[in-house]
PDB file of C-alpha atoms in Angstrom:
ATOM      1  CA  UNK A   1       0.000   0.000   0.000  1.00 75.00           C
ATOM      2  CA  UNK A   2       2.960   2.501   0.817  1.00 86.00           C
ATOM      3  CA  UNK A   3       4.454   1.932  -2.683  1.00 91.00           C
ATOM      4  CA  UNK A   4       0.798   2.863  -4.370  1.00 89.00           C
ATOM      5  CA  UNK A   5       0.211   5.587  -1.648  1.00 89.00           C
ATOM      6  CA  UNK A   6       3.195   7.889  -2.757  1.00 93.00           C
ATOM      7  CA  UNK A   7       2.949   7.297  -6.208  1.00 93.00           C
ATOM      8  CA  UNK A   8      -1.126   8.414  -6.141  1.00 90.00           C
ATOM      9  CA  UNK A   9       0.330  11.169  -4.424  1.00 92.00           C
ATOM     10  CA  UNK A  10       3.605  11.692  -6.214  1.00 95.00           C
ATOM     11  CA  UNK A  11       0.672  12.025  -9.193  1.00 94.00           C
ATOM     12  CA  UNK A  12      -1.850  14.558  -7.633  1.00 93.00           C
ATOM     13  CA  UNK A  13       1.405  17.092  -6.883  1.00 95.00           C
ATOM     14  CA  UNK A  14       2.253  16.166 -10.686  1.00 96.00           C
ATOM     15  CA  UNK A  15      -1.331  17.577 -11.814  1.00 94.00           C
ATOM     16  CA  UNK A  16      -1.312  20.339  -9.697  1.00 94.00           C
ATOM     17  CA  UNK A  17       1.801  21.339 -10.895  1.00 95.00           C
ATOM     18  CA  UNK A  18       0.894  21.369 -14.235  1.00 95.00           C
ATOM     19  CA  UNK A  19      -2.165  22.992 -14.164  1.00 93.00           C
ATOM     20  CA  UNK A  20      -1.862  26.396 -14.315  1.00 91.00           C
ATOM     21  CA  UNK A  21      -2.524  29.229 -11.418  1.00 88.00           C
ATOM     22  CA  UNK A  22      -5.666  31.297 -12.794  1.00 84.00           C
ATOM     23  CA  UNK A  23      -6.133  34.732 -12.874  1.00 78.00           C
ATOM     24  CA  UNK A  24      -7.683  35.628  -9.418  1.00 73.00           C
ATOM     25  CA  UNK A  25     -11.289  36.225  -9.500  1.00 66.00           C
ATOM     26  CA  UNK A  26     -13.780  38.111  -7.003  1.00 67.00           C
ATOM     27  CA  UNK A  27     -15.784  36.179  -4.483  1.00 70.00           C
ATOM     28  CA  UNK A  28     -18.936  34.747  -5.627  1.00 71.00           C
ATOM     29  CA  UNK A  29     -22.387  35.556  -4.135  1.00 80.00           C
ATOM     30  CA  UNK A  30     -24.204  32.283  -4.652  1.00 80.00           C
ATOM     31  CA  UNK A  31     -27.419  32.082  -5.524  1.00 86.00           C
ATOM     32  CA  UNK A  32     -30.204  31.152  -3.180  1.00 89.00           C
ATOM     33  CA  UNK A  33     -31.032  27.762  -4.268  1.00 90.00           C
ATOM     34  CA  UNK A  34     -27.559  26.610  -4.890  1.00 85.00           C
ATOM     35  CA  UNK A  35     -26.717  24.223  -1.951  1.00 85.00           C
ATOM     36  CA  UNK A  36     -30.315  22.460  -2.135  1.00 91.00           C
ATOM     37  CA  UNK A  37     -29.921  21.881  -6.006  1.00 89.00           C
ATOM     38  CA  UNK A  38     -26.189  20.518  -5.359  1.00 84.00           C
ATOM     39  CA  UNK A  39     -27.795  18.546  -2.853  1.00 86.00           C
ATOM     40  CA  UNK A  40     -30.595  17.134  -5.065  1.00 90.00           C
ATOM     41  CA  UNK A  41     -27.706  16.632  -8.028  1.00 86.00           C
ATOM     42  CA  UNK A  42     -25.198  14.740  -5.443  1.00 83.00           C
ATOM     43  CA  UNK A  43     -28.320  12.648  -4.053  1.00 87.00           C
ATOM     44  CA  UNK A  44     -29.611  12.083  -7.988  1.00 88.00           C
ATOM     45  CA  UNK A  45     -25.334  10.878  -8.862  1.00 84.00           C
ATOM     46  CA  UNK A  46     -25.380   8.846  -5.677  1.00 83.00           C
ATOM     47  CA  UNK A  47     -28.505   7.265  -6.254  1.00 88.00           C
ATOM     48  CA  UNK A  48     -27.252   6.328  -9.682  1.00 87.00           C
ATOM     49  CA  UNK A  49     -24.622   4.466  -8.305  1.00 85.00           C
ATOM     50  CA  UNK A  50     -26.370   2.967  -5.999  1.00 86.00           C
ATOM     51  CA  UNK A  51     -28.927   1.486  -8.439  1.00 90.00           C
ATOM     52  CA  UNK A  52     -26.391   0.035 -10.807  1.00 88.00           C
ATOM     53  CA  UNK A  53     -24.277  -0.891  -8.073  1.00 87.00           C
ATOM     54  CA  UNK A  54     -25.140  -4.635  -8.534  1.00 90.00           C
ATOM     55  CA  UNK A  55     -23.537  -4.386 -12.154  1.00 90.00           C
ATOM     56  CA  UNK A  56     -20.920  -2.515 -10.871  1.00 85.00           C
ATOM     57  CA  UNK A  57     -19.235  -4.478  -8.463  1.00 86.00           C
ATOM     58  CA  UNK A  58     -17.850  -3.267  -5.034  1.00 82.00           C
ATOM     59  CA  UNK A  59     -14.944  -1.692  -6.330  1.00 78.00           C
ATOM     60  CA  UNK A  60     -16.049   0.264  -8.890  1.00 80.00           C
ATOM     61  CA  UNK A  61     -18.779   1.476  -7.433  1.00 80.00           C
ATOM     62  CA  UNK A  62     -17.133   2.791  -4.658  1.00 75.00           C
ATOM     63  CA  UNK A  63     -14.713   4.172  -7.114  1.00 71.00           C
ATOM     64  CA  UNK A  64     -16.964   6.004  -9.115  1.00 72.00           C
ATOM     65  CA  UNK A  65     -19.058   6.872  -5.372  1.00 72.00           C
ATOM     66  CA  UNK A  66     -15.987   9.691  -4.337  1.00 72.00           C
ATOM     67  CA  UNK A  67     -14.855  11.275  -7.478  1.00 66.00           C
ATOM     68  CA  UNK A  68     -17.783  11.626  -9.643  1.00 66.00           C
ATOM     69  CA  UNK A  69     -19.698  12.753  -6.918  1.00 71.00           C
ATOM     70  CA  UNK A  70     -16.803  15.021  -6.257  1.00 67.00           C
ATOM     71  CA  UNK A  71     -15.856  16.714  -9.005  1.00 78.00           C
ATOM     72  CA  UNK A  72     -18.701  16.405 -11.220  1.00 82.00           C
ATOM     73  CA  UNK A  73     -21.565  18.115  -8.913  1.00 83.00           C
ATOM     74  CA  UNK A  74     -19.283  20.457  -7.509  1.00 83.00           C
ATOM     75  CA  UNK A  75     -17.597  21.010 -10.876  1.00 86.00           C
ATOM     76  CA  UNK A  76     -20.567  22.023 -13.008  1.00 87.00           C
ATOM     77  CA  UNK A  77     -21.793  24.092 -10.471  1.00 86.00           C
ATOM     78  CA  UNK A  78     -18.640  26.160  -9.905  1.00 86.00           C
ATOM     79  CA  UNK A  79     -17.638  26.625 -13.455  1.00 87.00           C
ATOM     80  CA  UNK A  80     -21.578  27.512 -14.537  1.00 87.00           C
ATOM     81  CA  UNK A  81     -21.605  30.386 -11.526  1.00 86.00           C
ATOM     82  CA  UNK A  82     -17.719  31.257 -12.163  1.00 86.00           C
ATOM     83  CA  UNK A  83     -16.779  30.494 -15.174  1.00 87.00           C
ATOM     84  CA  UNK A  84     -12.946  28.442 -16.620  1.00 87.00           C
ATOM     85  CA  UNK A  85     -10.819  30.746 -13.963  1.00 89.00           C
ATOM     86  CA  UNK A  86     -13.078  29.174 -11.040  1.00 87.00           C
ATOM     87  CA  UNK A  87     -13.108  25.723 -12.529  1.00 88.00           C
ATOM     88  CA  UNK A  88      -9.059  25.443 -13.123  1.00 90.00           C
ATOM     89  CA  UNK A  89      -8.685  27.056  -9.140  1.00 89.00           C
ATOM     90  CA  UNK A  90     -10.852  24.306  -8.016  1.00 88.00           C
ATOM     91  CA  UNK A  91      -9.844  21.852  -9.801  1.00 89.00           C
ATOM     92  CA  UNK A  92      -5.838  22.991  -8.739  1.00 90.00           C
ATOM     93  CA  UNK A  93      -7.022  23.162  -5.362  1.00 89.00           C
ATOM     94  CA  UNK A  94      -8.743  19.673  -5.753  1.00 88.00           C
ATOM     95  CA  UNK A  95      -5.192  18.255  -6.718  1.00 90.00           C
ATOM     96  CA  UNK A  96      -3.722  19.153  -3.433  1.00 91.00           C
ATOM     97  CA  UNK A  97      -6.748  18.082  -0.752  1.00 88.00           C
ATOM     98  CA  UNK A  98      -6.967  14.650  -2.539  1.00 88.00           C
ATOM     99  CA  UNK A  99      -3.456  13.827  -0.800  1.00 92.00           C
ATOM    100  CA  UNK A 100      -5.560  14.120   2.694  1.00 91.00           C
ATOM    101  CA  UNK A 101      -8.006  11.579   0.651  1.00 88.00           C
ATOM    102  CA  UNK A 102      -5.393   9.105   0.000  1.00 89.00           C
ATOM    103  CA  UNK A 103      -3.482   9.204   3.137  1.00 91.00           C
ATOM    104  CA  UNK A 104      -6.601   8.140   4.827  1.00 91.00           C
ATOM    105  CA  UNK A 105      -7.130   5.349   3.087  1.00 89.00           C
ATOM    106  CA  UNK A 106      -3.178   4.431   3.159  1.00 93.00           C
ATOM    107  CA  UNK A 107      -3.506   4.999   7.010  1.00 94.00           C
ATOM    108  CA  UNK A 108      -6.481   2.212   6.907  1.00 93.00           C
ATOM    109  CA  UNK A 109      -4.336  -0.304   4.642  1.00 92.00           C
ATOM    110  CA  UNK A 110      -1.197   0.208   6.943  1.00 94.00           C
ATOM    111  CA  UNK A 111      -2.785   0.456  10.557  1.00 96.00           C
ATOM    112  CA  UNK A 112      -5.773  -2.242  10.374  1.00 95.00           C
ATOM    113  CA  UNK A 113      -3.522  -5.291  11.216  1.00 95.00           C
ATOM    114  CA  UNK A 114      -1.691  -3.780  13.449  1.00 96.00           C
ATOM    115  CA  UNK A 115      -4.912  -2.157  15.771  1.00 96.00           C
ATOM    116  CA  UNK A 116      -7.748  -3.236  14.115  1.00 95.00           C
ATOM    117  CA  UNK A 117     -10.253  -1.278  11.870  1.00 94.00           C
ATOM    118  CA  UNK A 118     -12.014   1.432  14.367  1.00 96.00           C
ATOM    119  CA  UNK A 119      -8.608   2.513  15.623  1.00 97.00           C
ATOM    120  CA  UNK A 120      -6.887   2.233  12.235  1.00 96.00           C
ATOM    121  CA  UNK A 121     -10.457   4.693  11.006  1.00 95.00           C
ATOM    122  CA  UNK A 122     -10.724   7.034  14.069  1.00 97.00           C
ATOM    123  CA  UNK A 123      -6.082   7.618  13.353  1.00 97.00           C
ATOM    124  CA  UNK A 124      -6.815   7.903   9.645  1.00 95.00           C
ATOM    125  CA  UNK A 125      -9.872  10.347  10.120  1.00 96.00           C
ATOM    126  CA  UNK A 126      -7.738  12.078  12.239  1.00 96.00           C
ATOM    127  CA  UNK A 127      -4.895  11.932   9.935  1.00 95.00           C
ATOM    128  CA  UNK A 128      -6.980  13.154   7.017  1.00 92.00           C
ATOM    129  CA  UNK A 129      -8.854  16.102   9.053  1.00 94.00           C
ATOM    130  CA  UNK A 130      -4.893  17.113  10.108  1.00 95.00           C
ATOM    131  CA  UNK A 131      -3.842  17.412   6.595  1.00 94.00           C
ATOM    132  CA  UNK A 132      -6.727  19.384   5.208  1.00 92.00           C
ATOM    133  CA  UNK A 133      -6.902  21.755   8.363  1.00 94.00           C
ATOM    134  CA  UNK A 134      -2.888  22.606   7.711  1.00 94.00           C
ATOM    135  CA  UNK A 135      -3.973  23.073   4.213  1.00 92.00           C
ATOM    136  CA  UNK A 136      -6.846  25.438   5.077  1.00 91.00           C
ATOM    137  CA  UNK A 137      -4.584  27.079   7.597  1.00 94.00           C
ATOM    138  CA  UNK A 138      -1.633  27.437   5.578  1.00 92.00           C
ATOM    139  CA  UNK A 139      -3.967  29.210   2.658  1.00 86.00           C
ATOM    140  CA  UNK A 140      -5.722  31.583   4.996  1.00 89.00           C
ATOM    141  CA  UNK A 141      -2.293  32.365   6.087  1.00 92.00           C
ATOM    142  CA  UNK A 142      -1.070  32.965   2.550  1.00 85.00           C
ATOM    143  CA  UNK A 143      -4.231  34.913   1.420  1.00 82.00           C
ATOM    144  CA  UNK A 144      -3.147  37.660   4.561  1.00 87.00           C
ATOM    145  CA  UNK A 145       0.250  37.860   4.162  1.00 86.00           C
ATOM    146  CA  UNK A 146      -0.468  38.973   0.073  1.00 77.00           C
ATOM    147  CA  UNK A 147       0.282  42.344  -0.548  1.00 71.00           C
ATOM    148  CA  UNK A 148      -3.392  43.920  -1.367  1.00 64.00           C
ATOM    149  CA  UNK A 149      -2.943  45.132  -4.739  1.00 56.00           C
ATOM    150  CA  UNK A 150      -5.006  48.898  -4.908  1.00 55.00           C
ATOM    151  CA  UNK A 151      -8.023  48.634  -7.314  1.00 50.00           C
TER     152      UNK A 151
END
């Protein structure tokens, strides 16, 4: 699992890398109905999968269950309110909190024999929240330490 882990994430610093940083772009005011129709559209993928889950098989169905649901509702949404600058931010921003996503499920593979599956969950939950909290941390910090440009 180690091997797989770093190269998965040896791949998502590869992506971000190469996508490029947009132009910065104001803050959105969403629209009223915006979280209940991403809700309906994530409940309408999930469902999907759910229903053909019996051709799928286990794996890819919980394969196509994270990323799909992911990216595609949250995708469509962001570039139809903000256009290709919001899209390629997300999706370069996507790059980087997937690593959180696979150490947790490295964490599983590695610490399950060793303590069982609730601790090896409740460390790799932990693990994961860690990651993307230093991530969101780190960015705030970033975001105030810019120089303000004047308008």
């Amino acid at each position: 699992p180690t091997i797989i882990a770093m190269a998965g994430i040896a791949t998502l610093l590869a992506a971000h890398a190469a996508i490029p940083r947009p132009a910065a772009s104001a803050a959105l005011r969403l629209p009223w109905w915006d979280i209940p129709a991403r809700m309906g559209a994530t409940a309408a993928v999930v469902g999907a999968i759910a229903l053909t889950s019996d051709v799928l098989g286990p794996t890819l169905s919980g394969i196509a269950s994270s990323y799909p649901v992911t990216l595609t509702v949250v995708g469509v949404f962001t570039h139809a309110q903000g256009g290709r600058h919001a899209i390629t931010a997300l999706v370069r921003s996507l790059m980087l909190s997937l690593i959180g996503f696979t150490a947790f499920f490295w964490l599983v593979a590695e610490l399950a024999p060793l303590w069982g599956r609730e601790l090896a969950y409740i460390a790799a939950t932990i693990g994961g929240l860690s990651y993307n909290s230093s991530l969101l941390m780190f960015n705030r910090w970033r975001a105030k330490a810019a120089p303000s440009t004047p308008a």
